Amino acid sequence: MSEAIIPGTAGSAVDPTRSASTPPRSWLAEALYNTFGRVGARIGAVWIGVIAFCAVFAPFLANSRPYLMKSGGRWSSPLLEQLTGVDVTLLAVFFVGLGLMFVRKLNMGQRAAILLWVVALVLPLAYWPQIGVIWRETQWPVLMRGGLLLLGAIDLAALVGIPWSMRLGLRFQLIFAVVLLPLVVLLIVRPPNPTRVPIYEQYREMEAAGQIEWVLRAPLPYSPSDRLRDQFDPNRPHPRPPSWEHPLGTERFGADILSRMIHASRIAMGIGFISTGIALVIGVIVGALMGYFVRWVDLLGMRLVEVFGSIPQLYLLLTFVAFFGRNLYLMMVIIGLTSWVGDARFVRAEFLKLRQQDFVQAARAAGLPLRSILFRHLLPNALAPLLVSVSFGVASAILAESTLSFLGLGLVDEPSWGQLLNQAVSAGGGFYWWLATFPGLAIFLTVFSYNLIGEALRDALDPKLSGE
Amino acid sequence: MTSQQTAAGTQQPDIPTQAQQPAGGRQQAADGQPLVRVRDLRTHFPIRRGVFSRTVGYVKAVDGVSFDVHAGKTLGLVGESGSGKTTVGRTILRLIPATSGSVHYRGQDVFALQGERLRKLRRHMQIIFQDPMSSLNPRMTIGNIIGEPLTVHGIAKGSEREDRVASLLQRVGLDPSYRHRYPHEFSGGQRQRIGIARAIALSPDFIVCDEPVSALDVSIQSQILNLLDDLQQELGIAYLFIAHNLAVIEHFSDEVAVMYLGRIVEKASATELYANPKHPYTISLLSAVPEPDPRPTRRRIVLRGEMPSPSNPPTGCPFHPRCPLTRKAAAEADAKDTASLVELGYPPSAMPAGNGKGVTLPILSAGETIRVLRKCVEECPPLEQKKGEGGHVAACWVTE
Amino acid sequence: MPDPLLSITDLQIGFSTSRGMIHPVRGVSMTIYPGQTVAVVGESGCGKSVTALSVLRLIPQPPGKYLGGSIRFQGRDLLQLSEREMRRVRGKDIAMIFQEPMTSLNPVYTIGDQIIEAILLHQGVSSREARQIAEQSLRDVGIADPGRRLDEYPHQMSGGMRQRVMIAMALSCQPKLLIADEPTTALDVTIQAQILELLRKLQKERNMAIMLITHDLGVVAENADIVNVMYAGRVIESATVEDLFDRPQHPYTEGLFRSMPRLGQKATRLQTIEGMVPNPAQWPPGCKFHPRCHRTRQLAANAPADQTVEIRTAEGSARVMARCVHDLPQLPTSGDPELREILPQHWAACHFTENYDNAPVTLPVIEHQREVRRETVENGVEGVVP
């Protein structure tokens, strides 16, 4: 058979619907590109970007400790010395993520996996001293130590499993090692170990005493927990309204509101993403199994969905706070555990529709394993409604946390927007407008931004859903 | 004329013996064993109703189908929608669970395999789909669609896989650089080529082609048919070619089986079947095909009514309510051997929709009485050798 | 010569898309006489369905836009009518049936509701009379027990049955022109035979004109009086059905005939038209068929080099006649050939048909009705007995 009469070659004219200059883009990238081409989503993204920036750089934006100071002829950086494990992890993830943006070869999934791997690497190193403390001084040794061992095992699995499954090139691995090695060494030599009960006053006292020869301070020289109640002035009691000294005023105990708000953005981001992440994982797995296996798996799954769908989230949160005290992570887990129902329903509905499609039959005919059929062939096609649900889910998780904090059942010492709102009305009935306005505005804008992005996502994905 | 092989009264004719008869000069596999042997295959779908999804009946999509596919040969399976031809293809590949019957691939019982051994078998049996839009995962690049089976079956990975994908694309007539693109960027014909590349990626020796060209433009159909033909010549692939277009089937097949209501009603070599059809359904099907000639030579037979629902097929020969042949025979036969369609429950008007005898279009006009042979109503005719070439089998009591 | 029922002259339609204006119909002309069946043949994207929809002015505007030409129906230009006047034409004078009988009926209403609504709208009768008309029209399309069928829902019927209902609905107001857009593509051959037989019978009874849009040359050969072959937004060949099948002039028509597998002709290998069906978003320059054309390649192989050009195609490159690609200043014709009457009553648009250069540019008007039709035996016994 001669090559010339292969009929096939005739059909391969360059596809006219796309010019050769545009590089092929994955569906997800295309969808995000379309989403953020919309004005609403852009506005939302800018605000979320501001919040994310505040979350990552909070200690550098508002801190009572100087960046750099010279005292008694000795240079020191109290700010860097007192960085926490979270600070270090966030910074590492931020900079690695920034770097990965410029590596063109990787797709979104690979980038996310590398970031996850960095977290798995840095987080235990950064928390090493605290972990030691918990290990030795815990109240419930069996429970806590068992939990720590379990977390350690998961972490180890991630550390080994992610690079193994990604099969990155050697060159890439080398670059990565060169970038991360100094950080790892530094963390092992000097793990972050902030003072447990910081005395912020010492720097001001030193300055007043003239002991500091040279100092570089943060733009806002107040830590969120730097309470100025000791500087009691009967004429100007706390909370004070906005002034030059405190741009957004102070709260009940004299802490700077702007500083607290900046640091609170971490909780706002964290609670949204982690609780939605938990919800997403559970929802996708349950929904995928229901939608693919149908029959009794579906029957059982739907009952489970109904049970979890009827649990009042806020009530459960209140109960848990009453029993186990105020714990941010517990909150995230509970919000996550009670909000996966919608995701599961979405995934199930999409899978039911998709499993009849020929490409799924083709995957089965090729003998692909179930894991690949579910997560490589079906899930990416079912992502569209999930993306929308996630962005709305983040918004509602933030609201849930704010509600709880507003009710006075939130976090005790860590700053949160809802907790500031809570102080707007004093026990004596006084109303402090700045304590209501600024945190309220921050909550509103953040939730609004997520909703804007969610709307834009839905609009961007909808024609795709019907058109393809 | 070969001796009449009657297996009267049984529903499963003695096909293995027939299969070993060399039919129409086509050679058999070296050891005489067919590549794929299907015996008495049945696929019934339960109809569930009510709160507790009680099974109230079965749709007998495939109801006792037997045939052989020989290495490097094509068996054409033709029938109208609802005849069960698509279900046959998918059941053989175990994409749909079979109710009973057996499928052997190179002597291996396909339905008995599980787990890893089933996955291994899937390498050898592939499928090409009708709809080039839904048969490719819209979220995967062409390279991944074709290459994933290679990785999963441990055939090639990394750069070797890339090379394989590139050469497969080239083989089906596409530019290898297209492997980074997504399905929506291609036209229907190109997508069908991608589907073919995916099917041949694992070097199968048996492919079920499920209406591979019916969704394509006329000028593209011949390209795809020629491509499939070339692949068969080069790689020795056997096809089960499912289609409703009789001309395409004739062009493409060595042997043709005609299906009606889940059964094969006639089977013969392509030349024999088209030149000398025996079953009245085949005859009317052939006559219904529009002739691309403004001065037609053949007469057309328009059958009244439609194919009944497979959930409630007529008793005996499933074709008897529409069959012209049994009517003619009944007109000449003894009155005691015949029955009137009206008596059998086919009233001319007052026909309840979709139930009754499962007929939705009228078969009788008002005041008409049509009689059919009782035998056709009571007993299902077996596939048996008819007058003509050896291996020409049909399921009809009346025809020669 | 009586007046034609419908004459489309140089119809041009544009669609604005995100990639700019595309032109799915670029100057289509055709004429239909009462009682005639005019087939419009072509592949996906050739503009045949857009042309059909535009006769009823059903092109969504925007994104669609009528850029030029006229559609004269009984002397009135439909493109000039107001929307209100147009509504009186639709359904009453011109009716349409669609390809997909599954989706063209509304699932939430009974078929009676849907037929009667149209009758009430156009015929000014009482609802009781309308029901009687609806029953009669179901009986006309061969549906038994129409009184009961009227109260059924579309999902209770089979595909063939639904297509019959669609036809009954379209014909309930006695239209003068029926546009049938791939009426049998979704149906099986035996049902297709029934439906086409039915259409022929009804056409004869009512002297109705049919515009039959299809891609199936067999259906064309058996049913059409006149055939218009469309390619890339234009009619490229127009002739009586006998003439077209006996003497196809355009290389695309030739290619279509050759590439089609036919019953009783078991060739070892099908001839093909290479390349892809062109996309309206990117028509090639010059003659739209030249990237796939075998005739221009054969001619170019023997022509002097200055009359040929190299073009990029799928398989690399090919040499074609320059005339098919560019507007050459030394020649009076443009690169994109227009429809010319190259033989009496036979129009084609190709530079390299005989007599093309001297042929007059006229509107294709053919008043012809075939005499020979395929003989049909209903439930025939004679045909079955071998």
mmCIF file of C-alpha atoms in Angstrom, chain A residues 36 39-49 448-450 452-453:
data_model
loop_
_atom_site.group_PDB
_atom_site.id
_atom_site.type_symbol
_atom_site.label_atom_id
_atom_site.label_comp_id
_atom_site.label_asym_id
_atom_site.label_seq_id
_atom_site.Cartn_x
_atom_site.Cartn_y
_atom_site.Cartn_z
ATOM 1 C CA PHE A 36 -11.500 36.927 34.807
ATOM 2 C CA VAL A 39 -15.422 43.213 35.083
ATOM 3 C CA GLY A 40 -17.158 41.814 38.176
ATOM 4 C CA ALA A 41 -14.688 39.007 38.550
ATOM 5 C CA ARG A 42 -11.792 41.397 38.120
ATOM 6 C CA ILE A 43 -13.044 43.685 40.872
ATOM 7 C CA GLY A 44 -13.566 40.669 43.098
ATOM 8 C CA ALA A 45 -10.142 39.305 42.275
ATOM 9 C CA VAL A 46 -8.470 42.616 43.120
ATOM 10 C CA TRP A 47 -10.064 42.692 46.558
ATOM 11 C CA ILE A 48 -9.280 39.032 47.225
ATOM 12 C CA GLY A 49 -5.745 39.802 46.095
ATOM 13 C CA PHE A 448 -19.222 40.219 47.868
ATOM 14 C CA SER A 449 -15.988 39.586 45.966
ATOM 15 C CA TYR A 450 -16.347 35.818 46.196
ATOM 16 C CA LEU A 452 -18.839 38.280 42.110
ATOM 17 C CA ILE A 453 -16.275 35.685 41.107
#
